[in-house]
Tab-separated table of C-alpha atoms in Angstrom:
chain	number	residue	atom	x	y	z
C	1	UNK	CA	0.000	0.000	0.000
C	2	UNK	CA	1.719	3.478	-1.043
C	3	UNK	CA	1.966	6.148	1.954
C	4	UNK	CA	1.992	10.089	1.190
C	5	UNK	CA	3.234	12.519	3.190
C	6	UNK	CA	1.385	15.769	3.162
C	7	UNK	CA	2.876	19.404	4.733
C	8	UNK	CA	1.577	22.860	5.402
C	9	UNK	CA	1.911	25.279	2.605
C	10	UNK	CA	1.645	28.364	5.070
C	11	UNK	CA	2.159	32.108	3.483
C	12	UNK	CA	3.434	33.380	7.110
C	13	UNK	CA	5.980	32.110	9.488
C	14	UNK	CA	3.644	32.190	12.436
C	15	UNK	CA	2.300	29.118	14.757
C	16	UNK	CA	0.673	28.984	18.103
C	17	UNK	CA	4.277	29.247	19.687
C	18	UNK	CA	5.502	32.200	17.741
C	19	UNK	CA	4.360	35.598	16.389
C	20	UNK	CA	4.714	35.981	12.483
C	21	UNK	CA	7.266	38.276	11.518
C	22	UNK	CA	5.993	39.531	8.621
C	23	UNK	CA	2.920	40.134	6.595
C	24	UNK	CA	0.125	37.614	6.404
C	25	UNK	CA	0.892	36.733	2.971
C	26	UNK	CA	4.738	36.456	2.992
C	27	UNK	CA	5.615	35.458	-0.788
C	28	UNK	CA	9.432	34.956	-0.188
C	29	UNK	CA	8.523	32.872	2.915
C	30	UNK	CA	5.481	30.788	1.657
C	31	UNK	CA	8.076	29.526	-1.437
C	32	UNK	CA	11.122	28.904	0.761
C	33	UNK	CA	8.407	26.841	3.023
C	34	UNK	CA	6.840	24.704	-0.563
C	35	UNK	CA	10.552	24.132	-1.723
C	36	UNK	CA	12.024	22.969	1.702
C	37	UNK	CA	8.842	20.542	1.450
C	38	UNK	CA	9.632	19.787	-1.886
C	39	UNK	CA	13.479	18.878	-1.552
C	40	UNK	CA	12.794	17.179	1.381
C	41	UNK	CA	10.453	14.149	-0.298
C	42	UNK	CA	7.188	15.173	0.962
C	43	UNK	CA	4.523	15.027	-1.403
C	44	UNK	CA	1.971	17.586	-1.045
C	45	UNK	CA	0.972	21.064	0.887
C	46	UNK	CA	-1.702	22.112	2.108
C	47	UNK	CA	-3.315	25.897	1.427
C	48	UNK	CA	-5.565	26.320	4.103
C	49	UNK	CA	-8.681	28.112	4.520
C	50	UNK	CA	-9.153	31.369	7.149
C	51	UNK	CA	-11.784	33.623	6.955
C	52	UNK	CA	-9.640	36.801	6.972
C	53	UNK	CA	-6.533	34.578	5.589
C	54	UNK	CA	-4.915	35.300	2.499
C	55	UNK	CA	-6.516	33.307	-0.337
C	56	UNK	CA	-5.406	29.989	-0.247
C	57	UNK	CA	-6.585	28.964	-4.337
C	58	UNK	CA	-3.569	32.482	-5.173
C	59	UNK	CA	-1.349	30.975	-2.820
C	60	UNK	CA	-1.600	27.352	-4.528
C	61	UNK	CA	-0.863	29.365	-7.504
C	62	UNK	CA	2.078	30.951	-6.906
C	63	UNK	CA	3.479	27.625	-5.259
C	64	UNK	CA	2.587	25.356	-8.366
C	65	UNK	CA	4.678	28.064	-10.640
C	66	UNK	CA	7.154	27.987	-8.465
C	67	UNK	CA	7.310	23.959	-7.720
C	68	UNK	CA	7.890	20.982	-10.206
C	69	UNK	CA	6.941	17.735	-8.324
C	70	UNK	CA	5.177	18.838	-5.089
C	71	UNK	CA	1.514	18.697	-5.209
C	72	UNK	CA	-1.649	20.942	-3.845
C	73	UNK	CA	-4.361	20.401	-1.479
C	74	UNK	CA	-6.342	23.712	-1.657
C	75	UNK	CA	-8.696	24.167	1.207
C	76	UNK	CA	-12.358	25.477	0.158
C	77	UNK	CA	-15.803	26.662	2.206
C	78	UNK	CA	-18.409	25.735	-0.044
C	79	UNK	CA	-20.186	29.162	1.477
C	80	UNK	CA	-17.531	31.823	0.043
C	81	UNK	CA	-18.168	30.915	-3.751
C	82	UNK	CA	-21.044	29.058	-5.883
C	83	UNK	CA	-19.855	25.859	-7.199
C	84	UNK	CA	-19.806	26.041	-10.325
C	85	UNK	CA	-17.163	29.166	-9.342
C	86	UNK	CA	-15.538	26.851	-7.185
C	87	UNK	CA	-15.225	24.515	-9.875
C	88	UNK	CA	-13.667	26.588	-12.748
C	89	UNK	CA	-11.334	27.405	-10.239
C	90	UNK	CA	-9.794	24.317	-9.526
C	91	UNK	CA	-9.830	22.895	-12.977
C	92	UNK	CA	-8.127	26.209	-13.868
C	93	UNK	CA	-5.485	25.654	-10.971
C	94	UNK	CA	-5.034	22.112	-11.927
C	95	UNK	CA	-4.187	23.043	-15.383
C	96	UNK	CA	-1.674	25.390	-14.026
C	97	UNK	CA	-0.196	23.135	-11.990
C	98	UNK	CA	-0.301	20.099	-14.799
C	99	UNK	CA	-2.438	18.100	-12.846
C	100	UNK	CA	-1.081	18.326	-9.455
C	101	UNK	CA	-4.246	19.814	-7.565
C	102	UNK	CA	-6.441	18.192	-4.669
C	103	UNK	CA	-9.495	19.855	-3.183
C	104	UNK	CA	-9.837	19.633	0.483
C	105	UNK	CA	-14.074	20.602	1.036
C	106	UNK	CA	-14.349	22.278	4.638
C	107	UNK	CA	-17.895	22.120	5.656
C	108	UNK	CA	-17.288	24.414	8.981
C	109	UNK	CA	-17.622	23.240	12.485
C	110	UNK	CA	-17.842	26.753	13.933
C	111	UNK	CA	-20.990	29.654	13.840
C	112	UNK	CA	-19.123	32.647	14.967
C	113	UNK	CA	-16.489	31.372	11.884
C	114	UNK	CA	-18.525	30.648	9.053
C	115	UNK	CA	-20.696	33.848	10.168
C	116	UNK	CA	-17.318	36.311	9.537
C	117	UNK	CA	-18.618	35.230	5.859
C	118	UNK	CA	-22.268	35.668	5.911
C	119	UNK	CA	-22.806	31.903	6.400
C	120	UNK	CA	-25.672	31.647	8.893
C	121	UNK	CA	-26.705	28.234	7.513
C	122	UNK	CA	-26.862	25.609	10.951
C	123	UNK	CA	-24.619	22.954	11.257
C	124	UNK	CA	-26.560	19.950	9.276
C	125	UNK	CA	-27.915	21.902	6.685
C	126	UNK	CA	-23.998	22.946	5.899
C	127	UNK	CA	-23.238	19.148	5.683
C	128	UNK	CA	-25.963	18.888	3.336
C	129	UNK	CA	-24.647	22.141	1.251
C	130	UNK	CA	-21.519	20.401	1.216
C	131	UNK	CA	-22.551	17.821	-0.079
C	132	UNK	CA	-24.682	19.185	-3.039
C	133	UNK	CA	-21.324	21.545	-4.003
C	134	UNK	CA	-19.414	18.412	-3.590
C	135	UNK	CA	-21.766	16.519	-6.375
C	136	UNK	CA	-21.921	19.662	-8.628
C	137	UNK	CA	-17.541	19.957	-8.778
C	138	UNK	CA	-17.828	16.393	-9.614
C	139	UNK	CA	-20.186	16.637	-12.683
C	140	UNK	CA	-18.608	20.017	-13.358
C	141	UNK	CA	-15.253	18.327	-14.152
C	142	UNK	CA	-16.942	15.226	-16.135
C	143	UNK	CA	-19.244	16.736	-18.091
C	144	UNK	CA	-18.619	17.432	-21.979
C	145	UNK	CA	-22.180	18.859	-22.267
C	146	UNK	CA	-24.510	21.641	-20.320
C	147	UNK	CA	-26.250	20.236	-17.136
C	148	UNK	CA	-29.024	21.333	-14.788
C	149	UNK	CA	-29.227	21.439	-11.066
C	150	UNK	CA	-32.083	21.541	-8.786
C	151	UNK	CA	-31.036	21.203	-4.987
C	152	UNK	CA	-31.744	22.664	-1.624
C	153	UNK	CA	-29.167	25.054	-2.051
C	154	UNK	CA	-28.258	25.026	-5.321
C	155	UNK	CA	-30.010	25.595	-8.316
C	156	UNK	CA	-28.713	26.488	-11.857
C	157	UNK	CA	-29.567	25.266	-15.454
C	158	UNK	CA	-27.641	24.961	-18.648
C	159	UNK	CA	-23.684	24.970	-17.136
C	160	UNK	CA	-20.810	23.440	-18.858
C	161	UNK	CA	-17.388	24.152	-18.228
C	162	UNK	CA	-15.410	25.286	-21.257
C	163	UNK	CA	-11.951	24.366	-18.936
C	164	UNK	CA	-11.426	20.937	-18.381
C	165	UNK	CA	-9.065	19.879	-15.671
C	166	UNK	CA	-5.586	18.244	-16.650
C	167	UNK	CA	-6.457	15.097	-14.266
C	168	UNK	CA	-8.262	12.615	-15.545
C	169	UNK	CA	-11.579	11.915	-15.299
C	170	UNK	CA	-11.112	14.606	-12.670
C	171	UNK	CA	-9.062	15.986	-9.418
C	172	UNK	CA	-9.785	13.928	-6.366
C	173	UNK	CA	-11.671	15.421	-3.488
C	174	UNK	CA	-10.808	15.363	0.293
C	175	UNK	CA	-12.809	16.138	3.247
C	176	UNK	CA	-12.746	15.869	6.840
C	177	UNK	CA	-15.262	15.921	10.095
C	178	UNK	CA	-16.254	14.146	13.057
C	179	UNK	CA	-19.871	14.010	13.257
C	180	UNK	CA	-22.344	11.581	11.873
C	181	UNK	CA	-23.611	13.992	9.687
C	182	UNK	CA	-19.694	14.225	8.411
C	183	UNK	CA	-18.885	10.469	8.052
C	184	UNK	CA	-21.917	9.446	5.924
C	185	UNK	CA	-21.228	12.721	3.658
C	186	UNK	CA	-17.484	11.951	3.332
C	187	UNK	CA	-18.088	8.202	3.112
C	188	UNK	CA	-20.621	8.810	0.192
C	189	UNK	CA	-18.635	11.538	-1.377
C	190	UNK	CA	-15.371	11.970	-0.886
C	191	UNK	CA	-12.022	9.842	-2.378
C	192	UNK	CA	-9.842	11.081	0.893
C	193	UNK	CA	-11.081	11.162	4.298
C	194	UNK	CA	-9.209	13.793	6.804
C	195	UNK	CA	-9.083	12.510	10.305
C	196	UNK	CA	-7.527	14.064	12.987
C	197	UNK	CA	-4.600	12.116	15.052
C	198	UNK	CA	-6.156	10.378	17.784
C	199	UNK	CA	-5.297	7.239	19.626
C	200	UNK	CA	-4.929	3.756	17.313
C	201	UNK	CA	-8.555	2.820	19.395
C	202	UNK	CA	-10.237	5.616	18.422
C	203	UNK	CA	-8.530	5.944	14.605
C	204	UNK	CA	-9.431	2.320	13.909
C	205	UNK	CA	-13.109	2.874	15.076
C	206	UNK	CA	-13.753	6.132	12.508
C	207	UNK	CA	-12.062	4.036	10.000
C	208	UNK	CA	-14.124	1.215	10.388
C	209	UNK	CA	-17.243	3.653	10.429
C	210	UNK	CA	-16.121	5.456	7.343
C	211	UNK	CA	-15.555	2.045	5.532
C	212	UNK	CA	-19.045	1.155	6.332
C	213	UNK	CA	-20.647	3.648	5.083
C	214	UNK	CA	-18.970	3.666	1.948
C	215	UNK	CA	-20.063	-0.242	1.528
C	216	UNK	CA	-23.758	0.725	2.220
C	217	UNK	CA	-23.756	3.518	-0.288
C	218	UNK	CA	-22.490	1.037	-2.999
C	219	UNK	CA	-18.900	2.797	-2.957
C	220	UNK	CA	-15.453	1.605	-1.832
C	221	UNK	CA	-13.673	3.507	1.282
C	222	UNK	CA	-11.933	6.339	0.892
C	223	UNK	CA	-8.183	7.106	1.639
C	224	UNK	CA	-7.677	7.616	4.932
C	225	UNK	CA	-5.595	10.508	6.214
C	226	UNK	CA	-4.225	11.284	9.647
C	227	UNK	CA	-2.885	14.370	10.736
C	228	UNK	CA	-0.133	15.270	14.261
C	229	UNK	CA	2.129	17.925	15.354
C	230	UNK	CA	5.637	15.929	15.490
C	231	UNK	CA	7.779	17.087	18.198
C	232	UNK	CA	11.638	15.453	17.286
C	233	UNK	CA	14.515	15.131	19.410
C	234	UNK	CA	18.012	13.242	19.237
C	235	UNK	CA	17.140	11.385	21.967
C	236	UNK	CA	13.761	11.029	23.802
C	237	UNK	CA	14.705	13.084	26.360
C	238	UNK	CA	15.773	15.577	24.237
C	239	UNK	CA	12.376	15.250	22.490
C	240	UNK	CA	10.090	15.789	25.630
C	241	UNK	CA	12.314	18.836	26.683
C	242	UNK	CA	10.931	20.524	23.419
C	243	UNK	CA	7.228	19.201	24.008
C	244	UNK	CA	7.371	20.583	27.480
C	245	UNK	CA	8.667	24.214	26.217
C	246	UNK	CA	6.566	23.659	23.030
C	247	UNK	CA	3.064	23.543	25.673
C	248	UNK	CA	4.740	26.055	27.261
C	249	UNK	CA	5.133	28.465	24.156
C	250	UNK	CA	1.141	27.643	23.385
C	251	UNK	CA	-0.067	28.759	26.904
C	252	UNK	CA	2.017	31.835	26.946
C	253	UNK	CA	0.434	32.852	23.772
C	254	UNK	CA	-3.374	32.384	24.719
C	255	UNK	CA	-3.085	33.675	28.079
C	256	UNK	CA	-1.966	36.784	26.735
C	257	UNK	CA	-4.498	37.295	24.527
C	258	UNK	CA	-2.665	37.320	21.043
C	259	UNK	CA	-3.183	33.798	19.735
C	260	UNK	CA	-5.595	33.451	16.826
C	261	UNK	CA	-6.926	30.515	18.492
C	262	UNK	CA	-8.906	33.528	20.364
C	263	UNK	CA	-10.428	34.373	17.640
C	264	UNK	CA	-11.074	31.531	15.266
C	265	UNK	CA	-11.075	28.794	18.008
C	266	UNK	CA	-12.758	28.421	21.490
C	267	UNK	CA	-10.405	27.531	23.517
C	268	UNK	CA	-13.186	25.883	26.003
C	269	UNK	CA	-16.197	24.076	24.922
C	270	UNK	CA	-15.482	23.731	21.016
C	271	UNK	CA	-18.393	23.727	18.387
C	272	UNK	CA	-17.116	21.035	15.816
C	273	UNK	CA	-17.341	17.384	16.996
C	274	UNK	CA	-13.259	16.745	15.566
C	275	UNK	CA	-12.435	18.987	18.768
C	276	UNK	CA	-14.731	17.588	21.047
C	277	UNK	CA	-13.432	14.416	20.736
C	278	UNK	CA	-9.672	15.236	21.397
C	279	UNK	CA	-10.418	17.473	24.379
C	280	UNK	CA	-12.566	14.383	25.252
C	281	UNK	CA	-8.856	11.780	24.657
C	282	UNK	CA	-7.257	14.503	26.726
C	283	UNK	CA	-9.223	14.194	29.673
C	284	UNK	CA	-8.356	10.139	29.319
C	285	UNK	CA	-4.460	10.982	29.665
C	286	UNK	CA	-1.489	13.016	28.369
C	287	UNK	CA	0.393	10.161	26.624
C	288	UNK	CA	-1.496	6.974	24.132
C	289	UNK	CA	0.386	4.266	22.830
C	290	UNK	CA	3.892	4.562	21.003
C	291	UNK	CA	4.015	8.348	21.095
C	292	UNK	CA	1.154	10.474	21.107
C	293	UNK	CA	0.991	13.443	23.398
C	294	UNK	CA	-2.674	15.110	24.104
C	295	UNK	CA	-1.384	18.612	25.993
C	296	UNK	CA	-0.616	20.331	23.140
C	297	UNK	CA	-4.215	19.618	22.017
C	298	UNK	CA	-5.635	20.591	25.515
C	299	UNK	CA	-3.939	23.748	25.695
C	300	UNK	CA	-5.615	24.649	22.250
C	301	UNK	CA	-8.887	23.574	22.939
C	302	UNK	CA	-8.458	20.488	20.974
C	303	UNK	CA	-8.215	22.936	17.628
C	304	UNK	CA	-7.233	21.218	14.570
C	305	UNK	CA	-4.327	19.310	14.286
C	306	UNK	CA	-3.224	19.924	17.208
C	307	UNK	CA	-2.030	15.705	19.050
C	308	UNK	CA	1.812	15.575	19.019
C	309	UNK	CA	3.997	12.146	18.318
C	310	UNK	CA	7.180	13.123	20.498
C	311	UNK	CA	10.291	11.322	20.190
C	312	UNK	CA	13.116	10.500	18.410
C	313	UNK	CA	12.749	10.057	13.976
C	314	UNK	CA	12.962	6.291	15.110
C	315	UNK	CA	10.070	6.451	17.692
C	316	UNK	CA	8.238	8.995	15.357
C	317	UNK	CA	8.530	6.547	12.266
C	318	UNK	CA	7.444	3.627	14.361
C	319	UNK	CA	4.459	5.502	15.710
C	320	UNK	CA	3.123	6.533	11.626
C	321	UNK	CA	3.504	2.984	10.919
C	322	UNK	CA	1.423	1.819	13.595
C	323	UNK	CA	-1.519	4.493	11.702
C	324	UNK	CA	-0.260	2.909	8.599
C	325	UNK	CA	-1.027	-0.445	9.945
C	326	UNK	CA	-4.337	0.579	10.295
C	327	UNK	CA	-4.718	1.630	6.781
C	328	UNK	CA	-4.109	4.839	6.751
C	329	UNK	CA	-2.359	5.858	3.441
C	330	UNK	CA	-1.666	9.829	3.774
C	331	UNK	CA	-0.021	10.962	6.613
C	332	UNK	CA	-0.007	14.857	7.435
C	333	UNK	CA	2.573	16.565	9.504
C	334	UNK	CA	3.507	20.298	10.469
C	335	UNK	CA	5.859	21.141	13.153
C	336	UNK	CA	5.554	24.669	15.519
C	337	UNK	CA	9.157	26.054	13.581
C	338	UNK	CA	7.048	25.565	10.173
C	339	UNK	CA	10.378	25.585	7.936
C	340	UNK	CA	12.758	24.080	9.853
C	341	UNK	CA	10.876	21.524	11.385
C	342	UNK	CA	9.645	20.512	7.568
C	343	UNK	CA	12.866	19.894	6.949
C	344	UNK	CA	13.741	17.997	9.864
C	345	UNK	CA	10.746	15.410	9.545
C	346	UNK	CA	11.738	15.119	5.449
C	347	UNK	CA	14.974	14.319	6.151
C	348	UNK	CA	15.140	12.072	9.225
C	349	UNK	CA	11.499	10.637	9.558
C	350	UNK	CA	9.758	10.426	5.810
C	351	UNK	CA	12.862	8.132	4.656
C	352	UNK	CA	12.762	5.551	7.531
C	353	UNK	CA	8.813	5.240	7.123
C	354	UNK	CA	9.072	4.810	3.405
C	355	UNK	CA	11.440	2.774	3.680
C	356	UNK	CA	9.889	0.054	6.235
C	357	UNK	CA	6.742	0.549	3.539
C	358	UNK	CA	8.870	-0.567	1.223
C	359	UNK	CA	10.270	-3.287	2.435
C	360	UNK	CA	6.964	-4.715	3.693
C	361	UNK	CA	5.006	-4.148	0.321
C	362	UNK	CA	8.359	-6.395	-1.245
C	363	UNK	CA	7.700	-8.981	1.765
C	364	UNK	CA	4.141	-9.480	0.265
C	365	UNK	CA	4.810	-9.820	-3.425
C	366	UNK	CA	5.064	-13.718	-4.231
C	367	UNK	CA	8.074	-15.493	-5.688
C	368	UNK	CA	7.624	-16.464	-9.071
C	369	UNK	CA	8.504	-20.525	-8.998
């Protein structure tokens, strides 16, 4: 089974331990980030998705001119653009980027958020937007001739694209949530499934959840993808030193006021259900399994990717396996020193974890007699 390593393709050198030092949209810094991920044998970023952020389908732009192998998830809010919008502009960016473009469908787990935007839609009738505008991209990109839709949200007549996009029979589609409203749209929708990193338990239930969904709608299972904040050190104490000053970097932040997490993110009591249910892990215990840490995600109320594997490239590799194991295919990673930490994990962690892929996927192949 092949494993893919996906990165953050931030336009600012800020995290929730450190103050950006420049603009929000940082051009020299956002392509120093894509190439380090690039050189390093990861194999795709991720433009993400703020509502006062700078526009993450310009940002994919200027990284896919700028890039020749590393590929593009572009995050998307169904709310901030009709789909057939939406669409043209991905099969626009994945010609630019000769077929290297992924769209990541955020459905929006927070009011006070998706409000900033004029979204005022409740939280299940977003799922099922998101799901029309996830049906509409897919027959925007297929379709040689006009079509007509007639949804709950949606509603349009006579659309064709006159762009096709480079992949084909079109770019694939990722999407993420922890609700049951979530898993049966993703399950019946989507070809890669975003999961936050929670304990093996707890990863292997969703999956199995996921997988059955897909099987009742007639469908196979998506990809799965898993997503942690990897803390390295030379040697494990080393490691937990730097988680340690890493918490303590978070809390300085929010108790002062200037984290974004303030203003995007409660920091108590959390809307989305993905949050929920890692404040909920934390509560269990700081440390699961080979190397997952849970403070980090306490101490930002539980908001995105926010679980830690701590330890040494050895430990770190062991503990991605162990998600791999599970079936888990893409694994996402972004460190608190964005750059240098990129680098780090691509040169001492995505080589041993390919590698032990490797070797296992040539352990399964039979001998011809």
């Amino acid at each position: 089974m092949p494993v893919e390593f996906l990165g953050i393709g931030a336009t600012n050198n800020g995290t929730e331990t450190d103050l950006r030092s420049g603009p929000a949209f940082d051009r020299d810094y956002t392509l120093a980030l894509a190439k380090a991920h690039e050189d390093t044998g990861w194999d795709r970023v991720l433009t993400a998705y703020g509502s006062g952020s700078p526009d993450p389908a310009q940002a994919a732009a200027l990284i896919a001119c700028n890039t020749e192998r590393l590929q593009l998830l572009l995050a998307h809010r169904p709310n901030v653009s009709y789909p057939t919008f939406a669409a043209k502009t991905v099969a626009t960016l994945d010609q630019i980027s000769g077929g290297r473009l992924t769209l990541h469908v955020i459905t929006g787990g927070n009011d006070h958020e998706q409000q900033r935007e004029g979204d005022t839609l409740p939280k299940d009738q977003r799922y099922a937007r998101t799901r029309e505008a996830i049906q509409i991209y897919k027959k925007a990109w297929t379709s040689r001739e006009p079509f007509d839709f007639h949804g709950e949200h949606y509603d349009f007549s006579d659309f064709v694209l006159d762009v096709e996009p480079a992949q084909q029979p079109r770019p694939q589609i990722s999407f993420g949530g922890s609700s049951a409203a979530a898993y049966r749209v993703g399950a019946e929708e989507a070809d890669i499934y975003a999961l936050w990193g929670e304990p093996l338990a707890g990863t292997a239930e969703q999956i199995a959840t996921i997988t059955k969904l897909a099987a009742d709608a007639g469908r196979p299972a998506p990809k799965f993808q898993v997503a942690f904040r990897p803390i390295l050190g030379r040697t494990e104490d080393e490691a937990w030193e730097k988680a340690y000053a890493t918490v303590a970097g978070i809390q300085d932040r929010t108790q002062n006021g200037t984290s974004q997490l303030t203003r995007r993110h409660k920091l108590n009591d959390p809307e989305n259900a993905g949050s929920q249910r890692l404040l909920e892990v934390a509560a269990q215990g700081e440390r699961f399994d080979r190397a997952l840490w849970t403070v980090t995600a306490k101490a930002t109320g539980g908001a995105g990717n926010s679980t830690t594997l701590v330890g040494t490239p050895e430990t770190v590799a062991a503990a991605l396996l162990d998600y791999y194991d599970l079936g888990v295919e893409i694994l996402s990673a972004r460190g608190y020193n964005l750059l240098e930490d990129a680098k780090e994990f691509g040169r001492e962690v995505i080589p041993l974890v390919r590698a032990e892929v490797a070797r296992r996927d040539a352990a399964r192949v039979p001998v011809p007699v």
